[in-house]
Amino acid sequence: MTRRDEQGQTQTLERTHTEKPRLFRVLLLNDDYTPMDFVVMVLRRYFRKAQPDAELIMLAVHRKGQGVAGVYPRDVAETKVAQVTAHARQEGHPLRVVAEPE
Ligand code: TYC
């Protein structure tokens, strides 16, 4: 933290505690129209999952309604939401992906 003293000099004050960066879950939501292969591709390309893991996560989302694609700092999570949503819309799929704090 920086502040000015009575003479206008800047003073640097030590922080007494450090906050951990908050993490955000990126969730995939199920729908009836997005092809399973597209969701598997998304999990591989944007969330760096291996094929077998991507298939398991996709099927869990399909059955349960939603599932965690990955956990990231806020800016990374929001970028992934924007990139995946843009890709899905470009292909005409209604896939929904959201970020929520852990
Ligand atoms: N339910 C979709 C289907 O049957 C597949 C799907 C899985 C869609 C996961 C979205 O996040 C999703 N084609």
mmCIF file of C-alpha atoms and ligand atoms in Angstrom:
data_model
loop_
_atom_site.group_PDB
_atom_site.id
_atom_site.type_symbol
_atom_site.label_atom_id
_atom_site.label_comp_id
_atom_site.label_asym_id
_atom_site.label_seq_id
_atom_site.Cartn_x
_atom_site.Cartn_y
_atom_site.Cartn_z
ATOM 1 C CA MET A 1 0.000 0.000 0.000
ATOM 2 C CA THR A 2 1.273 3.528 -0.766
ATOM 3 C CA ARG A 3 0.322 6.759 1.044
ATOM 4 C CA ARG A 4 1.747 10.282 1.480
ATOM 5 C CA ASP A 5 3.021 11.609 4.822
ATOM 6 C CA GLU A 6 2.584 15.205 6.131
ATOM 7 C CA GLN A 7 5.520 16.417 3.977
ATOM 8 C CA GLY A 8 4.034 14.896 0.870
ATOM 9 C CA GLN A 9 6.610 12.098 0.778
ATOM 10 C CA THR A 10 5.355 8.712 -0.349
ATOM 11 C CA GLN A 11 5.558 5.887 2.166
ATOM 12 C CA THR A 12 5.291 2.216 1.366
ATOM 13 C CA LEU A 13 3.465 0.264 4.070
ATOM 14 C CA GLU A 14 3.928 -3.447 4.577
ATOM 15 C CA ARG A 15 0.841 -5.585 4.102
ATOM 16 C CA THR A 16 0.010 -7.622 7.195
ATOM 17 C CA HIS A 17 -1.670 -10.459 5.348
ATOM 18 C CA THR A 18 -1.802 -11.838 1.822
ATOM 19 C CA GLU A 19 -5.075 -12.851 0.199
ATOM 20 C CA LYS A 20 -5.118 -16.030 -1.830
ATOM 21 C CA PRO A 21 -6.369 -15.513 -5.391
ATOM 22 C CA ARG A 22 -9.956 -16.814 -5.512
ATOM 23 C CA LEU A 23 -10.589 -19.715 -7.850
ATOM 24 C CA PHE A 24 -13.573 -20.182 -10.117
ATOM 25 C CA ARG A 25 -15.157 -23.393 -11.369
ATOM 26 C CA VAL A 26 -16.025 -23.444 -15.051
ATOM 27 C CA LEU A 27 -19.243 -25.478 -15.417
ATOM 28 C CA LEU A 28 -20.698 -27.056 -18.524
ATOM 29 C CA LEU A 29 -24.507 -27.226 -18.543
ATOM 30 C CA ASN A 30 -26.446 -29.930 -20.347
ATOM 31 C CA ASP A 31 -28.844 -29.221 -23.204
ATOM 32 C CA ASP A 32 -30.678 -31.425 -25.697
ATOM 33 C CA TYR A 33 -28.990 -30.210 -28.897
ATOM 34 C CA THR A 34 -25.221 -29.753 -28.578
ATOM 35 C CA PRO A 35 -23.568 -32.849 -30.100
ATOM 36 C CA MET A 36 -21.639 -35.054 -27.673
ATOM 37 C CA ASP A 37 -18.574 -34.908 -29.942
ATOM 38 C CA PHE A 38 -18.548 -31.117 -29.795
ATOM 39 C CA VAL A 39 -18.554 -31.163 -25.971
ATOM 40 C CA VAL A 40 -15.718 -33.724 -25.945
ATOM 41 C CA MET A 41 -13.724 -31.507 -28.359
ATOM 42 C CA VAL A 42 -14.328 -28.484 -26.075
ATOM 43 C CA LEU A 43 -13.069 -30.401 -23.038
ATOM 44 C CA ARG A 44 -9.933 -31.468 -24.906
ATOM 45 C CA ARG A 45 -9.127 -28.180 -26.624
ATOM 46 C CA TYR A 46 -10.052 -25.585 -23.989
ATOM 47 C CA PHE A 47 -9.689 -27.607 -20.782
ATOM 48 C CA ARG A 48 -6.732 -29.819 -21.793
ATOM 49 C CA LYS A 49 -8.504 -33.084 -20.935
ATOM 50 C CA ALA A 50 -7.366 -36.422 -22.371
ATOM 51 C CA GLN A 51 -9.941 -38.184 -24.571
ATOM 52 C CA PRO A 52 -11.117 -40.726 -21.925
ATOM 53 C CA ASP A 53 -11.539 -38.019 -19.253
ATOM 54 C CA ALA A 54 -13.313 -35.725 -21.714
ATOM 55 C CA GLU A 55 -15.786 -38.510 -22.576
ATOM 56 C CA LEU A 56 -16.446 -39.261 -18.881
ATOM 57 C CA ILE A 57 -17.023 -35.598 -18.017
ATOM 58 C CA MET A 58 -19.307 -35.086 -21.041
ATOM 59 C CA LEU A 59 -21.390 -38.147 -20.110
ATOM 60 C CA ALA A 60 -21.628 -36.996 -16.479
ATOM 61 C CA VAL A 61 -22.908 -33.590 -17.643
ATOM 62 C CA HIS A 62 -25.357 -35.318 -20.011
ATOM 63 C CA ARG A 63 -26.740 -37.453 -17.155
ATOM 64 C CA LYS A 64 -26.575 -35.077 -14.202
ATOM 65 C CA GLY A 65 -27.213 -31.714 -15.877
ATOM 66 C CA GLN A 66 -23.914 -30.008 -15.183
ATOM 67 C CA GLY A 67 -20.282 -30.697 -14.406
ATOM 68 C CA VAL A 68 -16.923 -29.068 -13.747
ATOM 69 C CA ALA A 69 -14.670 -28.623 -16.793
ATOM 70 C CA GLY A 70 -11.864 -26.985 -14.803
ATOM 71 C CA VAL A 71 -10.908 -24.636 -11.945
ATOM 72 C CA TYR A 72 -8.959 -21.414 -12.622
ATOM 73 C CA PRO A 73 -8.268 -17.892 -11.418
ATOM 74 C CA ARG A 74 -11.142 -15.556 -12.324
ATOM 75 C CA ASP A 75 -9.629 -14.012 -15.484
ATOM 76 C CA VAL A 76 -8.699 -17.408 -16.951
ATOM 77 C CA ALA A 77 -12.145 -18.847 -16.118
ATOM 78 C CA GLU A 78 -13.939 -15.881 -17.724
ATOM 79 C CA THR A 79 -11.776 -16.085 -20.847
ATOM 80 C CA LYS A 80 -12.591 -19.792 -21.234
ATOM 81 C CA VAL A 81 -16.331 -19.086 -20.831
ATOM 82 C CA ALA A 82 -16.128 -16.412 -23.549
ATOM 83 C CA GLN A 83 -14.034 -18.544 -25.933
ATOM 84 C CA VAL A 84 -16.160 -21.695 -25.593
ATOM 85 C CA THR A 85 -19.428 -19.763 -25.867
ATOM 86 C CA ALA A 86 -18.205 -17.975 -29.024
ATOM 87 C CA HIS A 87 -17.065 -21.280 -30.578
ATOM 88 C CA ALA A 88 -20.370 -23.015 -29.758
ATOM 89 C CA ARG A 89 -22.456 -20.146 -31.227
ATOM 90 C CA GLN A 90 -20.297 -20.056 -34.345
ATOM 91 C CA GLU A 91 -21.167 -23.731 -34.864
ATOM 92 C CA GLY A 92 -24.841 -23.095 -34.071
ATOM 93 C CA HIS A 93 -24.875 -25.010 -30.750
ATOM 94 C CA PRO A 94 -26.699 -23.749 -27.635
ATOM 95 C CA LEU A 95 -24.019 -25.058 -25.206
ATOM 96 C CA ARG A 96 -23.966 -23.028 -21.982
ATOM 97 C CA VAL A 97 -20.814 -22.617 -19.926
ATOM 98 C CA VAL A 98 -20.569 -20.514 -16.767
ATOM 99 C CA ALA A 99 -17.987 -19.620 -14.099
ATOM 100 C CA GLU A 100 -18.774 -19.655 -10.354
ATOM 101 C CA PRO A 101 -16.562 -19.018 -7.322
ATOM 102 C CA GLU A 102 -15.329 -22.131 -5.496
HETATM 103 N N1 TYC B 1 -27.215 -33.789 -24.066
HETATM 104 C C1 TYC B 1 -26.427 -33.626 -25.289
HETATM 105 C C2 TYC B 1 -26.871 -34.670 -26.307
HETATM 106 O O1 TYC B 1 -27.554 -35.616 -25.980
HETATM 107 C C3 TYC B 1 -24.936 -33.771 -25.017
HETATM 108 C C4 TYC B 1 -24.392 -32.697 -24.132
HETATM 109 C C5 TYC B 1 -23.509 -33.035 -23.112
HETATM 110 C C6 TYC B 1 -24.732 -31.369 -24.307
HETATM 111 C C7 TYC B 1 -22.978 -32.063 -22.279
HETATM 112 C C8 TYC B 1 -24.200 -30.360 -23.466
HETATM 113 O O2 TYC B 1 -22.767 -29.743 -21.669
HETATM 114 C C9 TYC B 1 -23.319 -30.710 -22.477
HETATM 115 N N2 TYC B 1 -26.452 -34.463 -27.562
#
